[in-house]
Short mmCIF file of C-alpha atoms in Angstrom, two decimals:
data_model
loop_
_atom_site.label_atom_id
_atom_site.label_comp_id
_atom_site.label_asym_id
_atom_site.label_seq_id
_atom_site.Cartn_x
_atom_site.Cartn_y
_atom_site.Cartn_z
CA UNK Y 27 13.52 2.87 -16.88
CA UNK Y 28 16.60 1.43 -15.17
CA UNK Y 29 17.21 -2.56 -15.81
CA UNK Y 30 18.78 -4.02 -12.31
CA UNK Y 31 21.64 -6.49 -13.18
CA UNK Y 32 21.23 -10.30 -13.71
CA UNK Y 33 22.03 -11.16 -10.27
CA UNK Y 34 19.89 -8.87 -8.63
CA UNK Y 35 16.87 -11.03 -11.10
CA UNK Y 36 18.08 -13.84 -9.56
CA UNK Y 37 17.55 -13.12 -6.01
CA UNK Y 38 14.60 -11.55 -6.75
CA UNK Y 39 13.46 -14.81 -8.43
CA UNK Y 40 14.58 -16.85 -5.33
CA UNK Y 41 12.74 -14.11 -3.22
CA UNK Y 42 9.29 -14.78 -4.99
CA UNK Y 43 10.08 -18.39 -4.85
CA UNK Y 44 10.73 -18.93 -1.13
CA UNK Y 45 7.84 -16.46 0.01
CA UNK Y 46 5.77 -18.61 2.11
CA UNK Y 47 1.93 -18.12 3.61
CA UNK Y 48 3.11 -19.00 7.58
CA UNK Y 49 0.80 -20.39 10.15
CA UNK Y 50 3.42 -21.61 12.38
CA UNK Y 51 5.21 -18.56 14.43
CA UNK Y 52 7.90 -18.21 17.17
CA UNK Y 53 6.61 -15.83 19.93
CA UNK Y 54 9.99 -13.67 19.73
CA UNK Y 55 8.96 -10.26 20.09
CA UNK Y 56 9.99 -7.64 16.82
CA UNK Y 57 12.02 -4.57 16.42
CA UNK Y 58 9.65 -1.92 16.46
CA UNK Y 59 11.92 0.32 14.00
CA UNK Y 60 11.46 -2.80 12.11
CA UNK Y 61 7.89 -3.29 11.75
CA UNK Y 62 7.79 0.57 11.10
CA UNK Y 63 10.07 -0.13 8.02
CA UNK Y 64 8.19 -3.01 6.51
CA UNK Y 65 5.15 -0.71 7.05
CA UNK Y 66 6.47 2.08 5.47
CA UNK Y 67 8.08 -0.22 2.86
CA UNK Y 68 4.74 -1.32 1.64
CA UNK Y 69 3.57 1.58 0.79
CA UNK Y 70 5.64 2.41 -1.87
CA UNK Y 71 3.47 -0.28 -3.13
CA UNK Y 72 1.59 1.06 -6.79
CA UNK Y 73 -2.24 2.76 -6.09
CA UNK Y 74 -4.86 3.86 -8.43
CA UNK Y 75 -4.59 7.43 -9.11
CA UNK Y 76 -1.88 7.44 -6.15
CA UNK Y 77 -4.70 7.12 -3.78
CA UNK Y 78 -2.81 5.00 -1.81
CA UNK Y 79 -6.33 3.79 0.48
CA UNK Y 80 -4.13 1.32 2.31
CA UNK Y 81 -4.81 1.58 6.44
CA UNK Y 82 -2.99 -0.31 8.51
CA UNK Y 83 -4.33 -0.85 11.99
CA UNK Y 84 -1.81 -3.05 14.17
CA UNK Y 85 -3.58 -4.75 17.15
CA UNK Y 86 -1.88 -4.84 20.27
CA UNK Y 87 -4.15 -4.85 23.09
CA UNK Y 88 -3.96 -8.40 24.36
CA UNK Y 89 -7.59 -9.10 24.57
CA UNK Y 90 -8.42 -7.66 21.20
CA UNK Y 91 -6.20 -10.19 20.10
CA UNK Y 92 -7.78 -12.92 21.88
CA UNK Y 93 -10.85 -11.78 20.71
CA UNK Y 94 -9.79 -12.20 17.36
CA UNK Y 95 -8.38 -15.44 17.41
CA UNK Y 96 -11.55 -16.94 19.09
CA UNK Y 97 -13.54 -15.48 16.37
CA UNK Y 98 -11.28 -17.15 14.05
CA UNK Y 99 -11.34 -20.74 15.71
CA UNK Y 100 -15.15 -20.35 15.72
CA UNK Y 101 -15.33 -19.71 12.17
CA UNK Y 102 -12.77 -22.39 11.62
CA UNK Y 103 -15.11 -24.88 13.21
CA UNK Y 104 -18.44 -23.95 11.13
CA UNK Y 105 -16.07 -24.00 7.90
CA UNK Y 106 -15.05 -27.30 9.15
CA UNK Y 107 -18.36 -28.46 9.42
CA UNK Y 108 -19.56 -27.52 6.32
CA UNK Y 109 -17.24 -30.30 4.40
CA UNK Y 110 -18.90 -33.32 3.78
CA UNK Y 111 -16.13 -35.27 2.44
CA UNK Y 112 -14.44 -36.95 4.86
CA UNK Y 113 -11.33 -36.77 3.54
CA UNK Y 114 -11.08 -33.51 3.26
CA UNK Y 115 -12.70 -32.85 6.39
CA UNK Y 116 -9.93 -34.54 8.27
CA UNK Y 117 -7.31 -32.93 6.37
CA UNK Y 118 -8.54 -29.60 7.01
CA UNK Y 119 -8.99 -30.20 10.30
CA UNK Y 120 -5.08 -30.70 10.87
CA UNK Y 121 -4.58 -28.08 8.93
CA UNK Y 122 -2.91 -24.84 11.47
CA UNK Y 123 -5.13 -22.00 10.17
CA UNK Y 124 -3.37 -19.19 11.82
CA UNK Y 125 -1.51 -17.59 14.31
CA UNK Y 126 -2.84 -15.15 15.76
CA UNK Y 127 -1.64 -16.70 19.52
CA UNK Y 128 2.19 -16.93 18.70
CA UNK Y 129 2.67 -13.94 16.10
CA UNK Y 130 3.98 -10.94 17.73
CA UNK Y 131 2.83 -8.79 15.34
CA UNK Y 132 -1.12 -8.89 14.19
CA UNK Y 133 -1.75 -6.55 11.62
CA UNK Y 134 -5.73 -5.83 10.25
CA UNK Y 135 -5.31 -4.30 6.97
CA UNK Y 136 -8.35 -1.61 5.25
CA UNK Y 137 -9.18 0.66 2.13
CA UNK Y 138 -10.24 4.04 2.77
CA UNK Y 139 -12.68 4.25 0.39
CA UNK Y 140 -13.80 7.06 0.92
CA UNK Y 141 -10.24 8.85 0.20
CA UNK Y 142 -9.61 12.31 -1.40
CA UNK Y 143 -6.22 11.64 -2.07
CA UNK Y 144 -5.77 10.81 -5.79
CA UNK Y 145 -9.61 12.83 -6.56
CA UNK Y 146 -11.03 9.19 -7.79
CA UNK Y 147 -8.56 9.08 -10.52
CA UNK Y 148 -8.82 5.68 -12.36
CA UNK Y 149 -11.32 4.41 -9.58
CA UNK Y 150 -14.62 6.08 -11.58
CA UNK Y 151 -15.64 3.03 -13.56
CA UNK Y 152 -13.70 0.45 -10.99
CA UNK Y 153 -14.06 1.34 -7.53
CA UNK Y 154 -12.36 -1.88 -6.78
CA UNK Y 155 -9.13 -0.36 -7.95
CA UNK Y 156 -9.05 0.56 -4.45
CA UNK Y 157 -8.94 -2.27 -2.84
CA UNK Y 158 -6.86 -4.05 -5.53
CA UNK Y 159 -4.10 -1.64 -4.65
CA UNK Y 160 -4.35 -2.50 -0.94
CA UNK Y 161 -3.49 -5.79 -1.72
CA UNK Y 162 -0.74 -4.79 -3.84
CA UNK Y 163 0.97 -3.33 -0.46
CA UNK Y 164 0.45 -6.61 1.52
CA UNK Y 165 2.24 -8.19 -1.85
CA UNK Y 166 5.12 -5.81 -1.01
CA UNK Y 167 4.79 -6.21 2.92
CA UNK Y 168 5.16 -9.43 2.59
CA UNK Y 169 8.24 -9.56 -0.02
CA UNK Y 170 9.74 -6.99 2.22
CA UNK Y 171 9.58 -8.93 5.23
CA UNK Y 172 10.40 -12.15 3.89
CA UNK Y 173 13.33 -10.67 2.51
CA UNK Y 174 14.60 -10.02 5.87
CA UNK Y 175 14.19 -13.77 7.39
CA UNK Y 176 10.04 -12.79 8.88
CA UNK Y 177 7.23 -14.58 7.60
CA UNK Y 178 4.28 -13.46 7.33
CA UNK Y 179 0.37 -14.87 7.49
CA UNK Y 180 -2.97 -13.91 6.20
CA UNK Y 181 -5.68 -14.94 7.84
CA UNK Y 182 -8.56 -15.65 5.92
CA UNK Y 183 -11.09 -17.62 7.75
CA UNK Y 184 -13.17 -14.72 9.54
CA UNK Y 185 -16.38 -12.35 9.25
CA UNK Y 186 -14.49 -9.00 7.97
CA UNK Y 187 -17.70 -7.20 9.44
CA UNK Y 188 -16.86 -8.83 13.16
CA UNK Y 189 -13.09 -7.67 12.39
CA UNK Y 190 -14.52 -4.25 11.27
CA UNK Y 191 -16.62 -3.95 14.23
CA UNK Y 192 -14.24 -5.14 16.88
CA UNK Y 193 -11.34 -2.67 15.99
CA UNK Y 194 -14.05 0.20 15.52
CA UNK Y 195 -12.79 1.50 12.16
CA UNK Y 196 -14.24 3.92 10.29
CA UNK Y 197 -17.60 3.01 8.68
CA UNK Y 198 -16.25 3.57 5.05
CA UNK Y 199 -12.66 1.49 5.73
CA UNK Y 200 -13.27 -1.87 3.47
CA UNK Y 201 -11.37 -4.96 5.37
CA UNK Y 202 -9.20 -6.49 3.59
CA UNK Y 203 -6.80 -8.57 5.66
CA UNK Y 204 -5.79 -10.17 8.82
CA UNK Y 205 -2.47 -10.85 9.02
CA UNK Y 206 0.14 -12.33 11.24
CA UNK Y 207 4.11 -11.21 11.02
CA UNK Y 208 7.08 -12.60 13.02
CA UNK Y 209 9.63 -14.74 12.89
CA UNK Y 210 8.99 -18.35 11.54
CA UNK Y 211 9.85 -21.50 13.47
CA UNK Y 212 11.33 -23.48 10.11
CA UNK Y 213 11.80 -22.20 6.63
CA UNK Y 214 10.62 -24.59 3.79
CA UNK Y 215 11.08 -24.03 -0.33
CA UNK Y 216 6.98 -25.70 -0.54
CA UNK Y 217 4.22 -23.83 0.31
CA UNK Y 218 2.52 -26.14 3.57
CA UNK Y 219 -0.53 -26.66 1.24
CA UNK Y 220 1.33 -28.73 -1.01
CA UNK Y 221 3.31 -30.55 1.50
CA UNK Y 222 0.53 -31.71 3.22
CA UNK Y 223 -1.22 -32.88 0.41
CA UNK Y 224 -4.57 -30.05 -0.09
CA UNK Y 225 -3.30 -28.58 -2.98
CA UNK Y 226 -0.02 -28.42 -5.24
CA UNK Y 227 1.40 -26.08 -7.46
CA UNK Y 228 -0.59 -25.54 -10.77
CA UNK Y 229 1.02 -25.26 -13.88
CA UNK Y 230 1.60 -22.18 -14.56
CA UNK Y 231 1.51 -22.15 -18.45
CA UNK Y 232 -2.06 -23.69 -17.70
CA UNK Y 233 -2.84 -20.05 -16.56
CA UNK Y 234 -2.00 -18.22 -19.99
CA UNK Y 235 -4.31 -17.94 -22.21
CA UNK Y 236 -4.56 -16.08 -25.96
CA UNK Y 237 -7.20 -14.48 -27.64
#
Protein backbone atom coordinates (compact mmCIF):
# COMPACT_ATOMS: atom_id res chain seq x y z
CA UNK A 1 0.00 0.00 0.00
CA UNK A 2 1.73 3.25 -0.98
CA UNK A 3 2.21 5.92 2.07
CA UNK A 4 1.75 9.64 0.37
CA UNK A 5 4.43 12.01 1.85
CA UNK A 6 3.99 14.22 5.00
CA UNK A 7 2.94 17.16 3.14
CA UNK A 8 0.49 15.65 1.08
CA UNK A 9 -1.14 14.52 5.09
CA UNK A 10 -1.08 17.88 5.72
CA UNK A 11 -3.20 19.25 3.07
CA UNK A 12 -5.26 16.52 3.29
CA UNK A 13 -5.73 17.38 7.01
CA UNK A 14 -6.45 21.08 6.11
CA UNK A 15 -8.82 19.66 3.35
CA UNK A 16 -11.03 17.71 5.96
CA UNK A 17 -10.73 20.64 8.19
CA UNK A 18 -12.02 23.47 5.97
CA UNK A 19 -14.86 21.25 4.33
CA UNK A 20 -17.88 23.16 5.08
CA UNK A 21 -21.90 22.16 4.87
CA UNK A 22 -22.89 25.58 2.59
CA UNK A 23 -26.26 27.14 2.57
CA UNK A 24 -25.18 30.35 1.22
CA UNK A 25 -24.35 30.14 -2.77
CA UNK A 26 -23.31 32.57 -5.58
CA UNK A 27 -25.56 32.00 -8.67
CA UNK A 28 -22.33 31.72 -11.03
CA UNK A 29 -23.10 29.11 -13.37
CA UNK A 30 -20.38 25.76 -13.39
CA UNK A 31 -18.14 24.18 -15.89
CA UNK A 32 -19.98 21.39 -17.10
CA UNK A 33 -16.62 19.28 -17.74
CA UNK A 34 -16.37 20.18 -14.19
CA UNK A 35 -19.35 18.88 -12.57
CA UNK A 36 -18.77 15.74 -14.84
CA UNK A 37 -15.36 15.35 -13.01
CA UNK A 38 -16.52 15.74 -9.46
CA UNK A 39 -19.21 13.21 -10.55
CA UNK A 40 -17.05 10.85 -11.88
CA UNK A 41 -14.59 11.58 -9.03
CA UNK A 42 -16.99 10.30 -6.50
CA UNK A 43 -17.35 7.30 -7.65
CA UNK A 44 -14.18 5.98 -7.12
CA UNK A 45 -15.70 6.26 -3.77
CA UNK A 46 -15.44 2.42 -1.81
CA UNK A 47 -18.95 0.10 -2.35
CA UNK A 48 -19.99 -3.10 -0.85
CA UNK A 49 -19.10 -5.90 -3.00
CA UNK A 50 -18.19 -3.09 -5.71
CA UNK A 51 -21.82 -2.60 -6.20
CA UNK A 52 -21.32 0.80 -6.54
CA UNK A 53 -25.60 1.59 -6.14
CA UNK A 54 -24.80 5.29 -6.23
CA UNK A 55 -27.37 7.26 -8.89
CA UNK A 56 -26.97 10.53 -9.42
CA UNK A 57 -29.87 12.42 -10.91
CA UNK A 58 -28.93 16.25 -11.51
CA UNK A 59 -32.08 18.49 -11.72
CA UNK A 60 -32.12 21.06 -14.17
CA UNK A 61 -35.46 21.82 -15.33
CA UNK A 62 -36.23 25.14 -13.71
CA UNK A 63 -39.55 24.30 -12.30
CA UNK A 64 -38.51 20.98 -10.90
CA UNK A 65 -36.28 23.00 -9.04
CA UNK A 66 -38.76 25.34 -7.81
CA UNK A 67 -40.76 22.62 -6.97
CA UNK A 68 -38.24 21.37 -4.81
CA UNK A 69 -37.34 24.24 -2.97
CA UNK A 70 -41.04 25.02 -2.08
CA UNK A 71 -41.32 21.59 -0.77
CA UNK A 72 -38.38 22.31 1.25
CA UNK A 73 -39.55 25.79 2.73
CA UNK A 74 -42.83 24.00 3.55
CA UNK A 75 -41.21 21.40 5.45
CA UNK A 76 -38.95 23.98 6.96
CA UNK A 77 -41.98 25.72 8.35
CA UNK A 78 -43.78 22.52 10.01
CA UNK A 79 -40.16 21.61 11.46
CA UNK A 80 -40.18 25.07 12.67
CA UNK A 81 -43.29 24.72 14.28
CA UNK A 82 -42.75 21.76 15.97
CA UNK A 83 -40.04 23.52 18.50
CA UNK A 84 -41.45 24.62 21.51
CA UNK A 85 -38.57 26.32 22.95
CA UNK A 86 -38.42 29.59 22.08
CA UNK A 87 -35.07 29.93 21.91
CA UNK A 88 -34.42 27.57 19.72
CA UNK A 89 -37.29 28.29 17.69
CA UNK A 90 -35.95 31.70 16.86
CA UNK A 91 -32.60 30.50 16.21
CA UNK A 92 -33.68 28.04 13.79
CA UNK A 93 -35.73 30.21 12.22
CA UNK A 94 -32.65 32.46 11.07
CA UNK A 95 -31.04 29.68 10.33
CA UNK A 96 -30.53 29.56 5.92
CA UNK A 97 -31.58 25.91 5.40
CA UNK A 98 -30.60 25.61 1.84
CA UNK A 99 -30.04 26.69 -1.43
CA UNK A 100 -31.68 25.29 -3.71
CA UNK A 101 -32.61 29.07 -5.40
CA UNK A 102 -28.90 30.28 -5.81
CA UNK A 103 -26.95 26.85 -6.37
CA UNK A 104 -26.34 26.21 -9.92
CA UNK A 105 -25.98 22.83 -9.56
CA UNK A 106 -28.87 20.65 -7.60
CA UNK A 107 -27.95 17.24 -7.40
CA UNK A 108 -30.69 14.34 -5.87
CA UNK A 109 -28.59 11.50 -4.94
CA UNK A 110 -30.16 7.38 -4.84
CA UNK A 111 -29.16 3.62 -4.19
CA UNK A 112 -30.09 1.20 -6.68
CA UNK A 113 -31.04 -1.32 -4.57
CA UNK A 114 -32.02 -3.44 -6.57
CA UNK A 115 -28.42 -3.70 -8.40
CA UNK A 116 -26.78 -6.82 -9.99
CA UNK A 117 -23.57 -5.38 -10.06
CA UNK A 118 -21.45 -6.80 -7.19
CA UNK A 119 -24.23 -10.22 -7.00
CA UNK A 120 -25.19 -8.94 -3.23
CA UNK A 121 -21.73 -9.48 -2.10
CA UNK A 122 -21.36 -8.27 1.56
CA UNK A 123 -25.00 -6.75 1.38
CA UNK A 124 -26.75 -10.42 2.45
CA UNK A 125 -26.94 -9.83 6.18
CA UNK A 126 -26.74 -5.74 5.78
CA UNK A 127 -28.65 -4.48 3.01
CA UNK A 128 -27.83 -1.08 4.30
CA UNK A 129 -24.32 -1.56 3.05
CA UNK A 130 -25.87 -0.12 0.11
CA UNK A 131 -26.80 2.86 1.03
CA UNK A 132 -23.85 3.37 3.43
CA UNK A 133 -21.66 3.30 0.36
CA UNK A 134 -23.75 5.98 -1.37
CA UNK A 135 -22.92 8.18 1.21
CA UNK A 136 -19.41 7.33 1.09
CA UNK A 137 -19.44 8.98 -2.63
CA UNK A 138 -21.14 12.24 -1.45
CA UNK A 139 -18.10 12.09 1.33
CA UNK A 140 -15.79 12.06 -1.73
CA UNK A 141 -18.02 14.52 -3.90
CA UNK A 142 -17.82 16.74 -1.52
CA UNK A 143 -13.89 16.52 -0.63
CA UNK A 144 -13.44 16.63 -4.32
CA UNK A 145 -15.21 19.71 -4.86
CA UNK A 146 -14.15 21.51 -1.97
CA UNK A 147 -10.79 20.84 -2.96
CA UNK A 148 -11.26 22.86 -5.96
CA UNK A 149 -12.68 26.22 -4.18
CA UNK A 150 -16.93 24.75 -4.64
CA UNK A 151 -18.91 24.13 -1.74
CA UNK A 152 -21.25 22.00 -1.49
CA UNK A 153 -24.86 21.52 0.52
CA UNK A 154 -27.04 18.76 1.65
CA UNK A 155 -30.29 19.35 2.10
CA UNK A 156 -31.92 17.57 4.68
CA UNK A 157 -35.19 19.02 5.61
CA UNK A 158 -37.61 17.20 3.01
CA UNK A 159 -40.05 14.08 2.46
CA UNK A 160 -37.49 11.72 0.37
CA UNK A 161 -40.83 10.04 -0.91
CA UNK A 162 -42.05 13.71 -2.42
CA UNK A 163 -38.29 13.94 -3.83
CA UNK A 164 -38.69 10.31 -5.10
CA UNK A 165 -41.93 10.99 -6.62
CA UNK A 166 -41.24 14.34 -8.19
CA UNK A 167 -38.07 13.24 -10.19
CA UNK A 168 -39.95 9.85 -11.12
CA UNK A 169 -37.10 7.48 -10.22
CA UNK A 170 -37.24 4.10 -10.30
CA UNK A 171 -39.46 2.44 -7.64
CA UNK A 172 -36.46 0.46 -6.08
CA UNK A 173 -33.87 3.76 -6.09
CA UNK A 174 -33.60 4.55 -2.09
CA UNK A 175 -33.14 8.60 -1.69
CA UNK A 176 -30.53 9.50 -0.08
CA UNK A 177 -29.64 13.15 -0.65
CA UNK A 178 -30.43 16.53 -1.86
CA UNK A 179 -27.71 18.45 -2.47
CA UNK A 180 -26.65 21.84 -3.63
CA UNK A 181 -22.99 22.52 -5.42
CA UNK A 182 -21.50 25.86 -6.60
CA UNK A 183 -19.42 28.31 -5.74
CA UNK A 184 -19.63 29.80 -2.14
CA UNK A 185 -20.11 33.49 -1.42
CA UNK A 186 -17.37 33.51 1.72
CA UNK A 187 -15.15 30.75 2.94
CA UNK A 188 -15.02 30.29 6.81
CA UNK A 189 -12.56 27.67 8.94
CA UNK A 190 -16.17 27.08 11.45
CA UNK A 191 -18.82 25.15 10.38
CA UNK A 192 -22.09 28.01 10.39
CA UNK A 193 -23.66 25.79 13.15
CA UNK A 194 -21.13 26.67 15.52
CA UNK A 195 -20.79 30.22 14.60
CA UNK A 196 -24.14 30.93 15.12
CA UNK A 197 -24.41 29.41 18.27
CA UNK A 198 -26.83 25.78 17.56
CA UNK A 199 -24.18 23.56 18.03
CA UNK A 200 -20.22 23.43 18.43
CA UNK A 201 -17.70 21.06 17.81
CA UNK A 202 -17.77 17.93 20.15
CA UNK A 203 -14.83 16.55 21.50
CA UNK A 204 -13.72 14.22 19.61
CA UNK A 205 -11.91 11.88 22.13
CA UNK A 206 -15.52 11.97 23.77
CA UNK A 207 -16.42 9.78 20.68
CA UNK A 208 -13.86 6.81 21.37
CA UNK A 209 -14.77 4.38 23.28
CA UNK A 210 -13.00 0.77 24.47
CA UNK A 211 -14.33 -2.40 25.19
Amino acid sequence: MQAFNPDFCATLTELLTWRRDVRHFRTDPLDEAMVLELLTLAQLAPSVGNSQPWRFVRVRTPALRATLADHVDAERERATSQIADATRHDAYRALKLHGLGEAPEIIAVFCDDATSAGAGLGAATMPQTRLHSVVLAIHTLWLAARARGLALGWVSILDPAFVARTLVVPDDWTFAALLCLGHPEAVADTPELARLGWQARLDPLAQISER
